[in-house]
mmCIF file with all atom_site columns, C-alpha atoms in Angstrom:
data_model
loop_
_atom_site.group_PDB
_atom_site.id
_atom_site.type_symbol
_atom_site.label_atom_id
_atom_site.label_alt_id
_atom_site.label_comp_id
_atom_site.label_asym_id
_atom_site.label_entity_id
_atom_site.label_seq_id
_atom_site.pdbx_PDB_ins_code
_atom_site.Cartn_x
_atom_site.Cartn_y
_atom_site.Cartn_z
_atom_site.occupancy
_atom_site.B_iso_or_equiv
_atom_site.pdbx_formal_charge
_atom_site.auth_seq_id
_atom_site.auth_comp_id
_atom_site.auth_asym_id
_atom_site.auth_atom_id
_atom_site.pdbx_PDB_model_num
ATOM 1   C CA . MET A 1 1   ? 7.398   -0.851  8.335  1.00 89.00 ? 22  MET A CA 1
ATOM 2   C CA . GLY A 1 2   ? 5.837   -3.051  10.990 1.00 92.00 ? 23  GLY A CA 1
ATOM 3   C CA . HIS A 1 3   ? 3.356   -5.886  10.630 1.00 92.00 ? 24  HIS A CA 1
ATOM 4   C CA . LEU A 1 4   ? 0.099   -6.750  12.345 1.00 93.00 ? 25  LEU A CA 1
ATOM 5   C CA . THR A 1 5   ? -1.008  -10.381 12.161 1.00 93.00 ? 26  THR A CA 1
ATOM 6   C CA . TYR A 1 6   ? -4.644  -10.965 13.081 1.00 93.00 ? 27  TYR A CA 1
ATOM 7   C CA . ALA A 1 7   ? -6.349  -14.309 13.821 1.00 92.00 ? 28  ALA A CA 1
ATOM 8   C CA . ASN A 1 8   ? -3.523  -16.377 12.326 1.00 82.00 ? 29  ASN A CA 1
ATOM 9   C CA . ASN A 1 9   ? -4.073  -14.877 8.855  1.00 80.00 ? 30  ASN A CA 1
ATOM 10  C CA . ALA A 1 10  ? -1.287  -15.784 6.459  1.00 76.00 ? 31  ALA A CA 1
ATOM 11  C CA . ALA A 1 11  ? -1.017  -12.221 5.133  1.00 84.00 ? 32  ALA A CA 1
ATOM 12  C CA . PRO A 1 12  ? 0.128   -9.714  7.763  1.00 89.00 ? 33  PRO A CA 1
ATOM 13  C CA . ILE A 1 13  ? -1.029  -6.110  7.493  1.00 89.00 ? 34  ILE A CA 1
ATOM 14  C CA . GLU A 1 14  ? 1.739   -3.531  6.962  1.00 89.00 ? 35  GLU A CA 1
ATOM 15  C CA . ILE A 1 15  ? 1.515   -0.519  9.270  1.00 90.00 ? 36  ILE A CA 1
ATOM 16  C CA . ALA A 1 16  ? 4.098   2.200   9.882  1.00 90.00 ? 37  ALA A CA 1
ATOM 17  C CA . ASP A 1 17  ? 6.181   1.457   12.984 1.00 92.00 ? 38  ASP A CA 1
ATOM 18  C CA . GLU A 1 18  ? 5.122   4.704   14.700 1.00 92.00 ? 39  GLU A CA 1
ATOM 19  C CA . MET A 1 19  ? 1.431   3.913   14.313 1.00 93.00 ? 40  MET A CA 1
ATOM 20  C CA . LEU A 1 20  ? 1.872   0.223   15.122 1.00 94.00 ? 41  LEU A CA 1
ATOM 21  C CA . ALA A 1 21  ? 3.733   0.958   18.372 1.00 95.00 ? 42  ALA A CA 1
ATOM 22  C CA . HIS A 1 22  ? 0.900   3.210   19.533 1.00 95.00 ? 43  HIS A CA 1
ATOM 23  C CA . LEU A 1 23  ? -1.695  0.687   18.369 1.00 96.00 ? 44  LEU A CA 1
ATOM 24  C CA . ARG A 1 24  ? 0.047   -2.037  20.369 1.00 96.00 ? 45  ARG A CA 1
ATOM 25  C CA . ALA A 1 25  ? -0.087  0.072   23.543 1.00 96.00 ? 46  ALA A CA 1
ATOM 26  C CA . VAL A 1 26  ? -3.777  0.887   23.010 1.00 97.00 ? 47  VAL A CA 1
ATOM 27  C CA . THR A 1 27  ? -4.659  -2.745  22.244 1.00 97.00 ? 48  THR A CA 1
ATOM 28  C CA . VAL A 1 28  ? -2.826  -4.142  25.275 1.00 97.00 ? 49  VAL A CA 1
ATOM 29  C CA . THR A 1 29  ? -4.463  -1.569  27.535 1.00 97.00 ? 50  THR A CA 1
ATOM 30  C CA . LYS A 1 30  ? -7.954  -2.221  26.189 1.00 97.00 ? 51  LYS A CA 1
ATOM 31  C CA . LEU A 1 31  ? -7.615  -6.013  26.356 1.00 97.00 ? 52  LEU A CA 1
ATOM 32  C CA . ARG A 1 32  ? -6.137  -5.887  29.850 1.00 97.00 ? 53  ARG A CA 1
ATOM 33  C CA . ARG A 1 33  ? -9.280  -3.998  30.898 1.00 97.00 ? 54  ARG A CA 1
ATOM 34  C CA . GLY A 1 34  ? -11.447 -6.651  29.225 1.00 97.00 ? 55  GLY A CA 1
ATOM 35  C CA . GLU A 1 35  ? -12.612 -4.195  26.546 1.00 97.00 ? 56  GLU A CA 1
ATOM 36  C CA . SER A 1 36  ? -13.049 -5.264  22.923 1.00 97.00 ? 57  SER A CA 1
ATOM 37  C CA . PHE A 1 37  ? -13.109 -2.752  20.064 1.00 97.00 ? 58  PHE A CA 1
ATOM 38  C CA . ALA A 1 38  ? -13.384 -2.345  16.312 1.00 97.00 ? 59  ALA A CA 1
ATOM 39  C CA . LEU A 1 39  ? -10.147 -1.571  14.455 1.00 96.00 ? 60  LEU A CA 1
ATOM 40  C CA . THR A 1 40  ? -10.170 -0.364  10.853 1.00 95.00 ? 61  THR A CA 1
ATOM 41  C CA . VAL A 1 41  ? -6.874  -0.904  9.026  1.00 91.00 ? 62  VAL A CA 1
ATOM 42  C CA . PRO A 1 42  ? -5.626  -0.331  5.478  1.00 84.00 ? 63  PRO A CA 1
ATOM 43  C CA . THR A 1 43  ? -5.225  -3.414  3.303  1.00 78.00 ? 64  THR A CA 1
ATOM 44  C CA . ASN A 1 44  ? -2.657  -4.085  0.611  1.00 71.00 ? 65  ASN A CA 1
ATOM 45  C CA . SER A 1 45  ? -5.290  -3.341  -2.061 1.00 73.00 ? 66  SER A CA 1
ATOM 46  C CA . HIS A 1 46  ? -5.651  0.292   -0.863 1.00 78.00 ? 67  HIS A CA 1
ATOM 47  C CA . ALA A 1 47  ? -8.976  -0.521  0.759  1.00 85.00 ? 68  ALA A CA 1
ATOM 48  C CA . PHE A 1 48  ? -9.892  -0.730  4.439  1.00 89.00 ? 69  PHE A CA 1
ATOM 49  C CA . GLU A 1 49  ? -10.859 -3.700  6.567  1.00 90.00 ? 70  GLU A CA 1
ATOM 50  C CA . THR A 1 50  ? -12.484 -3.646  10.002 1.00 94.00 ? 71  THR A CA 1
ATOM 51  C CA . LEU A 1 51  ? -11.277 -6.187  12.558 1.00 94.00 ? 72  LEU A CA 1
ATOM 52  C CA . TRP A 1 52  ? -12.872 -7.050  15.894 1.00 96.00 ? 73  TRP A CA 1
ATOM 53  C CA . ILE A 1 53  ? -10.189 -6.936  18.576 1.00 97.00 ? 74  ILE A CA 1
ATOM 54  C CA . HIS A 1 54  ? -10.993 -9.342  21.403 1.00 97.00 ? 75  HIS A CA 1
ATOM 55  C CA . ALA A 1 55  ? -8.876  -11.261 23.907 1.00 96.00 ? 76  ALA A CA 1
ATOM 56  C CA . SER A 1 56  ? -9.922  -14.597 22.366 1.00 96.00 ? 77  SER A CA 1
ATOM 57  C CA . ILE A 1 57  ? -8.571  -13.669 18.909 1.00 95.00 ? 78  ILE A CA 1
ATOM 58  C CA . PRO A 1 58  ? -4.791  -13.996 18.389 1.00 95.00 ? 79  PRO A CA 1
ATOM 59  C CA . ILE A 1 59  ? -3.009  -10.795 17.393 1.00 95.00 ? 80  ILE A CA 1
ATOM 60  C CA . GLN A 1 60  ? 0.703   -10.205 16.851 1.00 95.00 ? 81  GLN A CA 1
ATOM 61  C CA . PHE A 1 61  ? 2.653   -6.957  16.490 1.00 96.00 ? 82  PHE A CA 1
ATOM 62  C CA . ALA A 1 62  ? 6.073   -6.964  14.778 1.00 95.00 ? 83  ALA A CA 1
ATOM 63  C CA . LEU A 1 63  ? 8.004   -3.697  14.709 1.00 94.00 ? 84  LEU A CA 1
ATOM 64  C CA . ASP A 1 64  ? 11.284  -3.001  12.927 1.00 92.00 ? 85  ASP A CA 1
ATOM 65  C CA . VAL A 1 65  ? 12.370  -0.150  15.199 1.00 92.00 ? 86  VAL A CA 1
ATOM 66  C CA . SER A 1 66  ? 11.838  1.076   18.733 1.00 91.00 ? 87  SER A CA 1
ATOM 67  C CA . VAL A 1 67  ? 9.387   3.971   18.932 1.00 90.00 ? 88  VAL A CA 1
ATOM 68  C CA . ARG A 1 68  ? 8.886   6.566   21.655 1.00 92.00 ? 89  ARG A CA 1
ATOM 69  C CA . LEU A 1 69  ? 5.205   6.726   22.574 1.00 92.00 ? 90  LEU A CA 1
ATOM 70  C CA . GLU A 1 70  ? 3.474   10.098  22.635 1.00 91.00 ? 91  GLU A CA 1
ATOM 71  C CA . ARG A 1 71  ? 0.840   10.628  25.321 1.00 92.00 ? 92  ARG A CA 1
ATOM 72  C CA . SER A 1 72  ? -1.415  12.879  23.206 1.00 91.00 ? 93  SER A CA 1
ATOM 73  C CA . LEU A 1 73  ? -1.570  10.374  20.337 1.00 92.00 ? 94  LEU A CA 1
ATOM 74  C CA . LEU A 1 74  ? -2.270  7.523   22.773 1.00 94.00 ? 95  LEU A CA 1
ATOM 75  C CA . ALA A 1 75  ? -5.108  9.529   24.317 1.00 93.00 ? 96  ALA A CA 1
ATOM 76  C CA . SER A 1 76  ? -6.616  10.233  20.892 1.00 93.00 ? 97  SER A CA 1
ATOM 77  C CA . MET A 1 77  ? -6.377  6.580   19.906 1.00 95.00 ? 98  MET A CA 1
ATOM 78  C CA . MET A 1 78  ? -7.858  5.380   23.211 1.00 96.00 ? 99  MET A CA 1
ATOM 79  C CA . GLU A 1 79  ? -10.773 7.799   22.804 1.00 96.00 ? 100 GLU A CA 1
ATOM 80  C CA . ALA A 1 80  ? -11.402 6.566   19.246 1.00 95.00 ? 101 ALA A CA 1
ATOM 81  C CA . ALA A 1 81  ? -11.152 2.902   20.287 1.00 96.00 ? 102 ALA A CA 1
ATOM 82  C CA . SER A 1 82  ? -13.778 3.534   22.972 1.00 97.00 ? 103 SER A CA 1
ATOM 83  C CA . SER A 1 83  ? -16.200 5.176   20.538 1.00 95.00 ? 104 SER A CA 1
ATOM 84  C CA . SER A 1 84  ? -19.019 3.401   18.722 1.00 95.00 ? 105 SER A CA 1
ATOM 85  C CA . GLY A 1 85  ? -17.100 3.682   15.436 1.00 93.00 ? 106 GLY A CA 1
ATOM 86  C CA . GLY A 1 86  ? -13.934 2.178   16.865 1.00 96.00 ? 107 GLY A CA 1
ATOM 87  C CA . LEU A 1 87  ? -10.335 3.015   16.048 1.00 96.00 ? 108 LEU A CA 1
ATOM 88  C CA . ASP A 1 88  ? -9.826  3.868   12.368 1.00 94.00 ? 109 ASP A CA 1
ATOM 89  C CA . LEU A 1 89  ? -6.173  4.011   11.305 1.00 91.00 ? 110 LEU A CA 1
ATOM 90  C CA . GLY A 1 90  ? -7.275  5.767   8.121  1.00 87.00 ? 111 GLY A CA 1
ATOM 91  C CA . ASP A 1 91  ? -8.449  8.764   10.147 1.00 86.00 ? 112 ASP A CA 1
ATOM 92  C CA . GLU A 1 92  ? -6.380  11.754  9.023  1.00 83.00 ? 113 GLU A CA 1
ATOM 93  C CA . ARG A 1 93  ? -6.277  13.166  12.555 1.00 81.00 ? 114 ARG A CA 1
ATOM 94  C CA . LEU A 1 94  ? -4.322  10.101  13.708 1.00 80.00 ? 115 LEU A CA 1
ATOM 95  C CA . ALA A 1 95  ? -1.942  10.363  10.758 1.00 70.00 ? 116 ALA A CA 1
ATOM 96  C CA . ILE A 1 96  ? -1.263  13.976  11.695 1.00 58.00 ? 117 ILE A CA 1
ATOM 97  C CA . GLY A 1 97  ? -0.670  12.855  15.281 1.00 54.00 ? 118 GLY A CA 1
ATOM 98  C CA . VAL A 1 98  ? 1.930   10.334  14.124 1.00 54.00 ? 119 VAL A CA 1
ATOM 99  C CA . GLN A 1 99  ? 3.754   12.958  12.066 1.00 53.00 ? 120 GLN A CA 1
ATOM 100 C CA . ALA A 1 100 ? 3.720   15.391  14.979 1.00 51.00 ? 121 ALA A CA 1
ATOM 101 C CA . ALA A 1 101 ? 5.030   12.685  17.326 1.00 49.00 ? 122 ALA A CA 1
ATOM 102 C CA . ARG A 1 102 ? 8.229   12.199  15.356 1.00 47.00 ? 123 ARG A CA 1
ATOM 103 C CA . PRO A 1 103 ? 11.186  13.794  17.105 1.00 49.00 ? 124 PRO A CA 1
ATOM 104 C CA . LEU A 1 104 ? 12.997  16.622  15.391 1.00 39.00 ? 125 LEU A CA 1
ATOM 105 C CA . HIS A 1 105 ? 16.707  16.303  14.797 1.00 42.00 ? 126 HIS A CA 1
ATOM 106 C CA . ALA A 1 106 ? 19.014  19.292  14.558 1.00 45.00 ? 127 ALA A CA 1
ATOM 107 C CA . MET A 1 107 ? 21.373  19.425  11.622 1.00 48.00 ? 128 MET A CA 1
ATOM 108 C CA . SER A 1 108 ? 24.758  21.064  11.783 1.00 47.00 ? 129 SER A CA 1
ATOM 109 C CA . ALA A 1 109 ? 26.272  22.889  8.820  1.00 44.00 ? 130 ALA A CA 1
#
């Protein structure tokens, strides 16, 4: 489980490594282009919180494992981040994209 720290908040937000790795790539790309966006994330109380992602607000990504990025999930997340509603990590379509992005491993008998 990775952690997202926003605006020097003491309590980091826990996000699955697969989702957080993709979110990091989307965020860096958007901020490098000078584009801000709304990001809705789950909170520890099973609610959701919307954050404004802007280059002037500190943000930190901490992942426990290395994750291979999937182009189709990145494209979906970039499209959502560019929409008027912003990027919502509670969106079931993104969760499905994360599950589909996981590599399959063959098992031998």
